[in-house]
Coordinates of C-alpha atoms in Angstrom, one line a residue:
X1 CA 70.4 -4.9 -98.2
X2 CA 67.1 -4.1 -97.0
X3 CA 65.5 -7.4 -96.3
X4 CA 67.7 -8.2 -92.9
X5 CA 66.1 -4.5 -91.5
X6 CA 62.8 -5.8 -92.6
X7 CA 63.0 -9.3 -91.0
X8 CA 64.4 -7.6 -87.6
X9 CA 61.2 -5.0 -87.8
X10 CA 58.3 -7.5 -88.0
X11 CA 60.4 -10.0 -85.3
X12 CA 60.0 -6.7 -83.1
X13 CA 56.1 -6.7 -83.7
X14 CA 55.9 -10.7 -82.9
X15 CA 57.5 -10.0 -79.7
X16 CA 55.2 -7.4 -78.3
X17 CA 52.0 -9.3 -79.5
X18 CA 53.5 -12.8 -78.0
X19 CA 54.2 -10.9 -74.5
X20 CA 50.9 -9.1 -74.2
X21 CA 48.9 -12.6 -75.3
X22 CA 51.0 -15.6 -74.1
X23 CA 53.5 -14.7 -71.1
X24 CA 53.6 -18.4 -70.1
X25 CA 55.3 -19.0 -73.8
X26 CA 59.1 -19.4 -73.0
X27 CA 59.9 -21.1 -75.7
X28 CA 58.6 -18.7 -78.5
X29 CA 60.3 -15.5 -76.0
X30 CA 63.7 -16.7 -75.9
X31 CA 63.9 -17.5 -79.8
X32 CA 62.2 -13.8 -80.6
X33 CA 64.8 -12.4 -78.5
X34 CA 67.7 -13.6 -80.5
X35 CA 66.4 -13.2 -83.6
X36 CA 66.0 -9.5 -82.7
X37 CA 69.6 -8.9 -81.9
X38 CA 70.5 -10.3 -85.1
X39 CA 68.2 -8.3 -86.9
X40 CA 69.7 -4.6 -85.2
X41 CA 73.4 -5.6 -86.4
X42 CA 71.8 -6.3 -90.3
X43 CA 69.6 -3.4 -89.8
X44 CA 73.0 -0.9 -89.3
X45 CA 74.5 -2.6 -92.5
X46 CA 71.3 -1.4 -94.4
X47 CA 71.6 2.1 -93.3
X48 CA 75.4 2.0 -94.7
X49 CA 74.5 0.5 -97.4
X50 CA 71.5 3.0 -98.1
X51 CA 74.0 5.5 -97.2
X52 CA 76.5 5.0 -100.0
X53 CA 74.2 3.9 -102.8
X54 CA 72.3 7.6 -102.4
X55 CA 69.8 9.1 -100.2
X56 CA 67.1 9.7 -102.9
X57 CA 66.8 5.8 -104.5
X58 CA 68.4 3.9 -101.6
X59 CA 65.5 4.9 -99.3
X60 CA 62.8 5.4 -101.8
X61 CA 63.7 1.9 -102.8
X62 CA 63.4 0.6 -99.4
X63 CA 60.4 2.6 -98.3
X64 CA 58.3 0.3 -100.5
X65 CA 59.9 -2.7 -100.0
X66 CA 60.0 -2.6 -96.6
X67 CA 55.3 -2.0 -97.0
X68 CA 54.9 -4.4 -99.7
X69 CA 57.2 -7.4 -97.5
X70 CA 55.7 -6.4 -94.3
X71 CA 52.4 -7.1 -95.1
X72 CA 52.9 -10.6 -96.7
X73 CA 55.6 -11.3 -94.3
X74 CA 52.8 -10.7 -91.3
X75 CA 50.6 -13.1 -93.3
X76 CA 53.0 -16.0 -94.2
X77 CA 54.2 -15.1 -90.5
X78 CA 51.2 -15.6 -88.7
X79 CA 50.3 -18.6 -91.1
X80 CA 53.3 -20.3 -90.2
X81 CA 54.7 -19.4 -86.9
X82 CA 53.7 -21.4 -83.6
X83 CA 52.1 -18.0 -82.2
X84 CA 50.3 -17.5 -85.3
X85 CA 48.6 -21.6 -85.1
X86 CA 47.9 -20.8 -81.6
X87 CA 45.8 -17.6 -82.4
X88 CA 44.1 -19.2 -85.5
X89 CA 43.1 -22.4 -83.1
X90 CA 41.5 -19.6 -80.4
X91 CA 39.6 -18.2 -82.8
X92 CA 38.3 -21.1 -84.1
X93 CA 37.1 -22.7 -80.9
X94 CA 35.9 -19.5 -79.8
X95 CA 33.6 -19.1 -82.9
X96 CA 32.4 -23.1 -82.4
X97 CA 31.6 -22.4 -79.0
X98 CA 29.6 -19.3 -79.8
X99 CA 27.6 -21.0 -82.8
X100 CA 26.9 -24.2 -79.8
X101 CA 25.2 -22.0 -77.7
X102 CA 23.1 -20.2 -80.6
X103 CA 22.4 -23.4 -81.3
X104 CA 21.6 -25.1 -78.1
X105 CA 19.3 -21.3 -77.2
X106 CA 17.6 -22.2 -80.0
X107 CA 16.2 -25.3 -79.6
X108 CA 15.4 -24.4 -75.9
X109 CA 13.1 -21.6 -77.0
X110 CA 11.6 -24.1 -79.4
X111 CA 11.1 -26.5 -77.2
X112 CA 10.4 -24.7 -74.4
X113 CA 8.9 -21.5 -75.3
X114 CA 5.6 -20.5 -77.3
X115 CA 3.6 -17.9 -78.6
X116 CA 1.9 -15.7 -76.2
X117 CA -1.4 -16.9 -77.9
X118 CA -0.5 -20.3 -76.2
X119 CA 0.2 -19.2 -73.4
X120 CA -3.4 -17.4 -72.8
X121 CA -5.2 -20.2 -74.1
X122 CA -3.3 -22.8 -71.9
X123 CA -4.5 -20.7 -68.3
X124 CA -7.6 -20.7 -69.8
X125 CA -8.8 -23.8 -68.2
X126 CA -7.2 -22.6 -64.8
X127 CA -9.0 -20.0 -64.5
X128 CA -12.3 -21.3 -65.4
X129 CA -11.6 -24.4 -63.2
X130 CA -11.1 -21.3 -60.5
X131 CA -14.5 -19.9 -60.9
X132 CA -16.5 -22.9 -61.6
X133 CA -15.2 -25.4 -58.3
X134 CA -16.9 -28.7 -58.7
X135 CA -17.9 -28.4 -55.2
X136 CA -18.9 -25.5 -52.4
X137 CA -17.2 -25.7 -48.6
X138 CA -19.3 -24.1 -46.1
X139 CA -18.2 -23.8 -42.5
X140 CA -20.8 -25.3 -39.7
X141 CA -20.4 -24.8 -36.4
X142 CA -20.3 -28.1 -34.4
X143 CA -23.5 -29.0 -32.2
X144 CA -23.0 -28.5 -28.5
X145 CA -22.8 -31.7 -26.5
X146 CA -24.2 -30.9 -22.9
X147 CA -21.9 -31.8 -20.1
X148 CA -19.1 -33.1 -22.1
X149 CA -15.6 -32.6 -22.2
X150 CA -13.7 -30.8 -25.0
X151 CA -10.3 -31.4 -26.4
X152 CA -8.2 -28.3 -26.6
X153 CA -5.1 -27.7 -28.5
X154 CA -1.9 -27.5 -26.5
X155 CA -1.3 -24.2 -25.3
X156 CA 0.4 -21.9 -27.8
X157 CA -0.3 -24.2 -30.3
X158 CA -1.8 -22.7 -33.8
X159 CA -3.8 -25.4 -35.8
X160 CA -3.5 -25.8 -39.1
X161 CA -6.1 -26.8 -42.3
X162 CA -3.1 -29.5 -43.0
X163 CA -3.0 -30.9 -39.1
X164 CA -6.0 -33.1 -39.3
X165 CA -5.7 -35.0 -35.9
X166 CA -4.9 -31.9 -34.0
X167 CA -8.1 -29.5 -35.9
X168 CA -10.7 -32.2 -35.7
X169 CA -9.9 -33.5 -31.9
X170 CA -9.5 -29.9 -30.7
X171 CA -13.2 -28.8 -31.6
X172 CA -16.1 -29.6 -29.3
X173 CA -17.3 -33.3 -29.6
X174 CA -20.8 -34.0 -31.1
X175 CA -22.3 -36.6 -33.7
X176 CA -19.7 -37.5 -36.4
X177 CA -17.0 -35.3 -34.1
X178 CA -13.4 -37.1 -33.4
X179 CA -11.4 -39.6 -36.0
X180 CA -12.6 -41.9 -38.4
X181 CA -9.9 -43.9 -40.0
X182 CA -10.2 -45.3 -43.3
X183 CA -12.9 -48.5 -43.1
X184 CA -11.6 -51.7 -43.4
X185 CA -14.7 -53.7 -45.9
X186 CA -17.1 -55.8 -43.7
X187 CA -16.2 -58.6 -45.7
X188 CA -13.3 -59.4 -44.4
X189 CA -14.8 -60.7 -40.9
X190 CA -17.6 -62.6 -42.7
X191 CA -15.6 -66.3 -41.9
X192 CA -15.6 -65.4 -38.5
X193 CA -18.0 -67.4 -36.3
X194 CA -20.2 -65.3 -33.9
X195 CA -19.2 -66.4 -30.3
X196 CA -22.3 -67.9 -27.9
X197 CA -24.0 -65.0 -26.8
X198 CA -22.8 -63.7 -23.8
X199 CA -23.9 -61.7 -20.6
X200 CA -24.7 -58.1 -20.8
X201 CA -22.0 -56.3 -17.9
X202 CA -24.2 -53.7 -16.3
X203 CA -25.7 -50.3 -17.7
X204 CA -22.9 -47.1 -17.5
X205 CA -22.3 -45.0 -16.3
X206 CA -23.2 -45.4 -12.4
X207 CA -24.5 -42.4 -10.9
X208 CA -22.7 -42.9 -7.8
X209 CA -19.2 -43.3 -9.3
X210 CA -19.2 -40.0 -11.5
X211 CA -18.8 -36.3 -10.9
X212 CA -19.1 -33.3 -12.8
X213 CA -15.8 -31.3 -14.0
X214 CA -15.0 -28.7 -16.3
X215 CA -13.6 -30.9 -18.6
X216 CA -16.3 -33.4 -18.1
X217 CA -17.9 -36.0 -16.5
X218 CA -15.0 -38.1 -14.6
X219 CA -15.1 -41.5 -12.6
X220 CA -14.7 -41.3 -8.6
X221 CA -14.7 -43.9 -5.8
X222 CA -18.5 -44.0 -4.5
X223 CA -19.2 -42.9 -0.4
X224 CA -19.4 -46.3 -0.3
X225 CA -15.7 -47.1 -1.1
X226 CA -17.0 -48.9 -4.2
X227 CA -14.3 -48.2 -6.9
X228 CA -14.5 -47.8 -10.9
X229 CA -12.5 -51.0 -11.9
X230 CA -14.2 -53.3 -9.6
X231 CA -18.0 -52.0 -10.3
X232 CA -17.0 -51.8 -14.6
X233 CA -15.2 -55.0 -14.2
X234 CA -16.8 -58.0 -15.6
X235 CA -16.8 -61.1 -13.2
X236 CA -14.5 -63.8 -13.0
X237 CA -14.6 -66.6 -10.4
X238 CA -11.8 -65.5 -7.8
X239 CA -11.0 -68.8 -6.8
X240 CA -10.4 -69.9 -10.2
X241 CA -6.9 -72.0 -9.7
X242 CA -6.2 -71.9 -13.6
X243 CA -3.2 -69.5 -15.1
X244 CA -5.1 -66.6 -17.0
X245 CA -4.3 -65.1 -19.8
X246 CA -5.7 -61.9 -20.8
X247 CA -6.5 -60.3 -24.2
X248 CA -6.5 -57.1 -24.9
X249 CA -7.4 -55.0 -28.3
X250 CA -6.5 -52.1 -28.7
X251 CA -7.0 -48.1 -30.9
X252 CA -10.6 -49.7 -31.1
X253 CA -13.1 -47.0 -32.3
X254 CA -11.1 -45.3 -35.7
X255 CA -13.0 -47.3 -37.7
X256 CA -16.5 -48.3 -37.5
X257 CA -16.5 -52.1 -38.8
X258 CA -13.0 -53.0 -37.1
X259 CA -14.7 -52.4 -33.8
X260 CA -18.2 -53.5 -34.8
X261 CA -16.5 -56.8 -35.5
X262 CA -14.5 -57.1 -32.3
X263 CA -17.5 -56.2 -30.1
X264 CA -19.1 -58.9 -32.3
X265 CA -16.8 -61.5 -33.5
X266 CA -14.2 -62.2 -29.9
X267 CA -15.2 -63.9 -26.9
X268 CA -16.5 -61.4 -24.0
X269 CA -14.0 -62.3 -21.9
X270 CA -11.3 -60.3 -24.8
X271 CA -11.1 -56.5 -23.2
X272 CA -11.7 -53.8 -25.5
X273 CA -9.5 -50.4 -25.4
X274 CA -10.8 -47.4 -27.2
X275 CA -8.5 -44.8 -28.4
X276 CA -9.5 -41.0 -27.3
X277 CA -9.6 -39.4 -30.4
X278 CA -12.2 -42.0 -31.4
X279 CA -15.9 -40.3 -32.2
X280 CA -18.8 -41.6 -30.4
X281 CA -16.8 -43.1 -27.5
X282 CA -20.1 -43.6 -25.0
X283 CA -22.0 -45.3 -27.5
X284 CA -19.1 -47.6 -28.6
X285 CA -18.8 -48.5 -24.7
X286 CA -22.2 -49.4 -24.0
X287 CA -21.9 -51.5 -26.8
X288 CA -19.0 -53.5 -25.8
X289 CA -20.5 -53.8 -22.4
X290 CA -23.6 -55.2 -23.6
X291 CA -21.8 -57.7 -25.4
X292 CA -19.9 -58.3 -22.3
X293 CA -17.1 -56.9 -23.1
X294 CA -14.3 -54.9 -20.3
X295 CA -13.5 -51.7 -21.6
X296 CA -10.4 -49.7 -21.1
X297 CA -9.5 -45.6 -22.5
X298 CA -6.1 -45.0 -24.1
X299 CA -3.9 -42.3 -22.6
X300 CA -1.1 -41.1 -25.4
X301 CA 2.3 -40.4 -23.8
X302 CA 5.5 -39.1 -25.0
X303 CA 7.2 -41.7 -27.2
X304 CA 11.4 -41.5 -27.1
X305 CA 11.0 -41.2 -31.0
X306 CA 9.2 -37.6 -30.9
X307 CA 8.6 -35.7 -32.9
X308 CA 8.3 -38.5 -35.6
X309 CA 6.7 -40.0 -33.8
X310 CA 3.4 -38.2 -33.1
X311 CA 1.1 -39.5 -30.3
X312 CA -1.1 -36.5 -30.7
X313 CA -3.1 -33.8 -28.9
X314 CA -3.5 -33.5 -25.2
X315 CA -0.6 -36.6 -24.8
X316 CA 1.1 -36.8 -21.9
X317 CA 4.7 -34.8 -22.5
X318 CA 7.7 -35.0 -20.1
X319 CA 8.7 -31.3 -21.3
X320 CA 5.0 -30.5 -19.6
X321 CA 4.5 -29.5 -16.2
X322 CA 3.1 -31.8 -14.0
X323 CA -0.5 -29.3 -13.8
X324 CA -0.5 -29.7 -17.2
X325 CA -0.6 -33.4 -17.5
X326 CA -2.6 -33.8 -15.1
X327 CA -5.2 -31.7 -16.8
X328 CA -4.5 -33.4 -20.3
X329 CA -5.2 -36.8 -18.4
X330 CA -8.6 -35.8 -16.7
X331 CA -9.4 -34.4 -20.2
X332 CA -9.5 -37.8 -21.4
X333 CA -10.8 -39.4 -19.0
X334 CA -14.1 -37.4 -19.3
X335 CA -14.0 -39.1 -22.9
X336 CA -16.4 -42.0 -22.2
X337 CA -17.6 -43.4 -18.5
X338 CA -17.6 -47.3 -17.9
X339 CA -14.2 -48.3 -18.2
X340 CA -12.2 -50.0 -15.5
X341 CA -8.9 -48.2 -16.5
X342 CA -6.2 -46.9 -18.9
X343 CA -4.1 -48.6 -21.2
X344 CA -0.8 -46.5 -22.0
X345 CA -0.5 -45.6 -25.6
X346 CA 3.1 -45.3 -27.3
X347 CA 5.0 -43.7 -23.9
X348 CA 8.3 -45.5 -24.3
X349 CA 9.8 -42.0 -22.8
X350 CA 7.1 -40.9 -20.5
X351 CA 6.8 -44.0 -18.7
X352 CA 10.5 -44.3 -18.0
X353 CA 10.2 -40.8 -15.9
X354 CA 9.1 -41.3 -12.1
X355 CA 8.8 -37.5 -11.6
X356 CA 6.1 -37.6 -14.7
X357 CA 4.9 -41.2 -14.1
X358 CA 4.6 -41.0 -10.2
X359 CA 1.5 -38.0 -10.3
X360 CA -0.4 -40.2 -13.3
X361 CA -0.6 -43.0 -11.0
X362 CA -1.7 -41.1 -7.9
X363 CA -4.3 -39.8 -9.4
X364 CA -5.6 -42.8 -11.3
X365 CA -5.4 -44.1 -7.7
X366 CA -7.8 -41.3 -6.2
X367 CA -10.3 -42.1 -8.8
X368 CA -10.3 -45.6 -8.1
X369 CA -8.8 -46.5 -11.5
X370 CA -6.5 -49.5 -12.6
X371 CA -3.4 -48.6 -15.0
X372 CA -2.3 -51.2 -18.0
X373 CA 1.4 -50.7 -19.0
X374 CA 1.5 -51.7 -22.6
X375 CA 5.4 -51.7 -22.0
X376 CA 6.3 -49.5 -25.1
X377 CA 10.1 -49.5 -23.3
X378 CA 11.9 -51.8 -21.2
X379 CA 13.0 -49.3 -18.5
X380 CA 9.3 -48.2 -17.5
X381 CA 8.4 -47.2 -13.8
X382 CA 4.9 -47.4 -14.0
X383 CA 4.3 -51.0 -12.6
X384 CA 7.0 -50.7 -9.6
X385 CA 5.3 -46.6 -8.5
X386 CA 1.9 -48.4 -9.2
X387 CA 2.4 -51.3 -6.9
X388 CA 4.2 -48.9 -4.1
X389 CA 1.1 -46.6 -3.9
X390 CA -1.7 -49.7 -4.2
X391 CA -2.7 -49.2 -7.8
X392 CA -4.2 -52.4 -9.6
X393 CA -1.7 -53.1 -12.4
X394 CA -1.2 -55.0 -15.5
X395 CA 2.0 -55.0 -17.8
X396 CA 2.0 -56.5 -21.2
X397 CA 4.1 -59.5 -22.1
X398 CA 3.7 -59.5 -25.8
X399 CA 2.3 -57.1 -28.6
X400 CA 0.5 -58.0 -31.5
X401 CA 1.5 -54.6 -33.4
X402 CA 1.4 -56.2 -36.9
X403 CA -0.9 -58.6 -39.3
X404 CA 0.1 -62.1 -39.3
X405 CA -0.4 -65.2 -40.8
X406 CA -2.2 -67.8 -38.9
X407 CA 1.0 -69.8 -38.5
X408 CA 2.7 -67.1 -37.3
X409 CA 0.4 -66.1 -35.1
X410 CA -0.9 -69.7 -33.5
X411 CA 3.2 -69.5 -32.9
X412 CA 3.0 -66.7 -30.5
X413 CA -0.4 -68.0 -28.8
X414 CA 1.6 -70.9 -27.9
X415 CA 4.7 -68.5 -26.9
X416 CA 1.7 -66.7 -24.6
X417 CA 0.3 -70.0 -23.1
X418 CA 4.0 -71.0 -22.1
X419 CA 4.2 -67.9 -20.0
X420 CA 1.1 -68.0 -18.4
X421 CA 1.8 -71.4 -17.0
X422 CA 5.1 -70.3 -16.0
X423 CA 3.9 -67.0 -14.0
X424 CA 0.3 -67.7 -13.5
X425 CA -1.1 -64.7 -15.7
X426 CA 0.3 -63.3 -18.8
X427 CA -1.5 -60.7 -21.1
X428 CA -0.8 -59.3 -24.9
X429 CA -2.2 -56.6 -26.7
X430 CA -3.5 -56.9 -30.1
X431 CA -4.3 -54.5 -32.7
X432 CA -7.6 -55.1 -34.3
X433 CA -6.7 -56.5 -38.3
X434 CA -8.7 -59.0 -39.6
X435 CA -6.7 -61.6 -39.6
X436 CA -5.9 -61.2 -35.6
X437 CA -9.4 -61.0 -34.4
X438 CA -10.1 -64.0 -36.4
X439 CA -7.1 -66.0 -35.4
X440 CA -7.5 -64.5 -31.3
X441 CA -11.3 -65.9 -31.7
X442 CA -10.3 -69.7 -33.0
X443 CA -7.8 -70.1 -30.7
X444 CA -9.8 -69.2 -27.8
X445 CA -12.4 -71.8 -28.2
X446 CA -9.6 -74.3 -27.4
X447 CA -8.5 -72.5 -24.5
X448 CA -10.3 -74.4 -22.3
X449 CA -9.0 -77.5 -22.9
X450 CA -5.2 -76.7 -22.1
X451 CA -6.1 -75.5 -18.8
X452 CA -5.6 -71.8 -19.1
X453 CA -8.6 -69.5 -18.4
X454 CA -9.4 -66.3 -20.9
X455 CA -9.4 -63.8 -18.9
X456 CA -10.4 -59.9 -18.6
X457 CA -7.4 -57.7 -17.8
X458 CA -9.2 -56.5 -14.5
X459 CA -9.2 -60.2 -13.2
X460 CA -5.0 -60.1 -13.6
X461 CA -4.0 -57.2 -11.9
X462 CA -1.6 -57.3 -9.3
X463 CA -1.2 -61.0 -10.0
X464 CA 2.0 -60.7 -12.4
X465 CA 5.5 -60.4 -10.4
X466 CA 7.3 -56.9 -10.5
X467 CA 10.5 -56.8 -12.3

């Protein structure tokens, strides 16, 4: 018979489509091989029978029956078999996965696409917004101050539109020149009761106690040995046997009603620091003075937190040469004129460095300067160098760095009072909200009856122990 040839042909053809598309299928190999050996023993008993029946029919006969079988046998085969399921499952996920992506393509370009009409007519507005700006920028060159220092920006520094503290502190100072922070709204002092008129401190700058620099006009002891802190200072009786406690706000001068209302609103004896990157910094001195006010000039330093924490331009920088701070420092002194002394801004690395700190000092001391450590770190140098070399000094105790409630900050009054009366002086140092200039002015109207004296800072220097 025919047939067995026939079924041993097309096992042949499974085997060589199985290998070339599954070689990981075992299973399906092993059982192909055996069914092709059986298939080449039937196969010989065709050709004998073919042989005897006659050459002419026997293999006509089996010529066509071997076509017509083969083709539905390959069909039924591949329609049955394991191999054949597996091919008709590819194909089928193969053509559902081609039909997703036409499918998912096509609703992104409907979604996401349009018509190049659309697209012109949406930059339409762009590009008249372009050529019709709402306003025009023009640049001005700033007006010359005579005799005035200028802040420069440190060396190989590039400024930047985007660097706003840098670009406006580096040009020349004149009217408007410097930072004004956002302003806080005028109401929110109008509950606070003006104090009793007080004193005017003397007219400054004195002649005597100022010279003439490059970087501007800078304070010197007099030929008479009279010294800055002492002349600026505003009297206080000596012999006053009361612990004193001394307030001192600070970053005064970013805004204008913030420091018109603590010139106005806090007791003259409160001293007033004013931050260098302030605009107008002589006229907001001569107004503090002539409400009686002491005034101090903040001095940025290096904080352990740089660079994120920035304390801008012309700071003082322990990865600076000790020329180079110097110069930054006499750069801000020639800020303003009438100040007793500086107030350290941020500096909780600086200040901890006796090669960077020790220089600072000695100069403050040749220019007959106090220095007020606002303690940014525990480990800072500046009062122990200071009182080795004869520099007046003042250290912080406490920090009023955020706004409270007047609970919370009565609390820390009270904290401050303790202290005093402990150690005979104590100071803090406020920043200027609201709701701390009001709460520093009420409670100081009831200083006096606890037996503590409000005191400026220059009238506690060198009266706080060393630690």
């Amino acid at each position: 018979m025919k047939f067995p040839k026939l079924f041993g042909k097309k096992s042949s053809d499974d085997d060589d489509f199985d290998d070339d598309y599954d070689d990981d299928d075992d299973y399906e190999a092993a059982d192909d091989d055996s069914t092709a050996g059986g298939n080449d023993a039937s196969g010989d008993d065709g050709n004998g029978d073919g042989d005897g029946d006659g050459d002419g029919d026997g293999d006509g006969d089996g010529d066509d029956f071997d076509d017509d079988d083969y083709d539905d046998d390959d069909y039924d085969d591949e329609d049955g078999s394991p191999g054949g399921n597996k091919r008709v499952l590819l194909l089928a996920i193969g053509g559902a996965s081609l039909a997703l992506i036409l499918i998912v393509g096509g609703a992104a370009w409907w979604f996401l696409g349009g018509s190049e009409d659309e697209s012109e007519h949406a930059e339409e507005p762009a590009a008249i917004q372009e050529s019709k700006p709402d306003h025009i920028v023009l640049d001005i060159a700033p007006r010359p101050r005579p005799n005035r220092g200028k802040l420069r920006p440190q060396k190989g520094k590039t400024l930047t539109a985007t660097e706003t503290l840098n670009a406006i502190a580096a040009v020349s100072e004149g009217p408007g020149a410097g930072i004004v922070a956002a302003p806080v709204q005028t109401a929110a002092f109008s509950n606070i009761p003006a104090p009793t008129a007080a004193q005017p401190l003397s007219p400054s700058p004195d002649a005597a106690l100022i010279e003439q620099s490059p970087q501007g006009p800078l304070p010197v002891i007099g030929k008479d040995g009279r010294k800055p802190w002492q002349v600026y200072a505003r009297p206080f009786k000596a012999d006053d046997p009361r612990p004193r406690i001394a307030v001192v706000f600070s970053d005064l001068g970013m805004s204008r009603s913030v420091t018109e209302a603590a010139i106005k609103y806090l007791p003259p004896e409160v001293t007033l620091a004013f931050s260098p990157y302030a605009a107008g910094l002589n006229d907001w001195a001569a107004a503090a003075r002539k409400a009686g006010h002491e005034v101090l000039i903040g001095v940025p330093m290096e904080p352990k937190a740089f660079p994120d924490q920035d304390p801008g331009p012309n700071a003082l920088m322990t990865t600076s040469h000790t020329s180079e701070n110097l110069g930054r420092l006499e750069l801000l002194l020639s800020r303003l004129s009438g100040y007793v002394g500086i107030i350290s801004l941020m500096g909780s690395r600086f200040t901890q460095e006796e090669e960077h700190m020790r220089p600072v000092l000695e100069l403050l001391k040749s220019r007959g300067l106090m220095f007020v450590d606002s303690k940014a770190g525990r480990e800072t140098v500046g009062p122990t160098i200071a009182k080795e070399i004869g520099v007046p000094r003042a250290v912080a105790n406490m920090k009023f760095d955020e706004a409270m409630s007047r609970a919370a900050l009565d609390r820390k009054l009270a904290d401050l009072e303790r202290i005093a009366s402990a150690s005979k002086a104590a100071i803090v140092i406020a920043r200027p909200y609201p709701a701390t200039i009001a709460g520093v002015a009420a409670w100081a109207e009831k200083l006096g009856g606890k037996k503590i004296a409000l005191a400026p800072v220059s009238a506690v220097a060198d009266r706080q122990p060393v630690q």
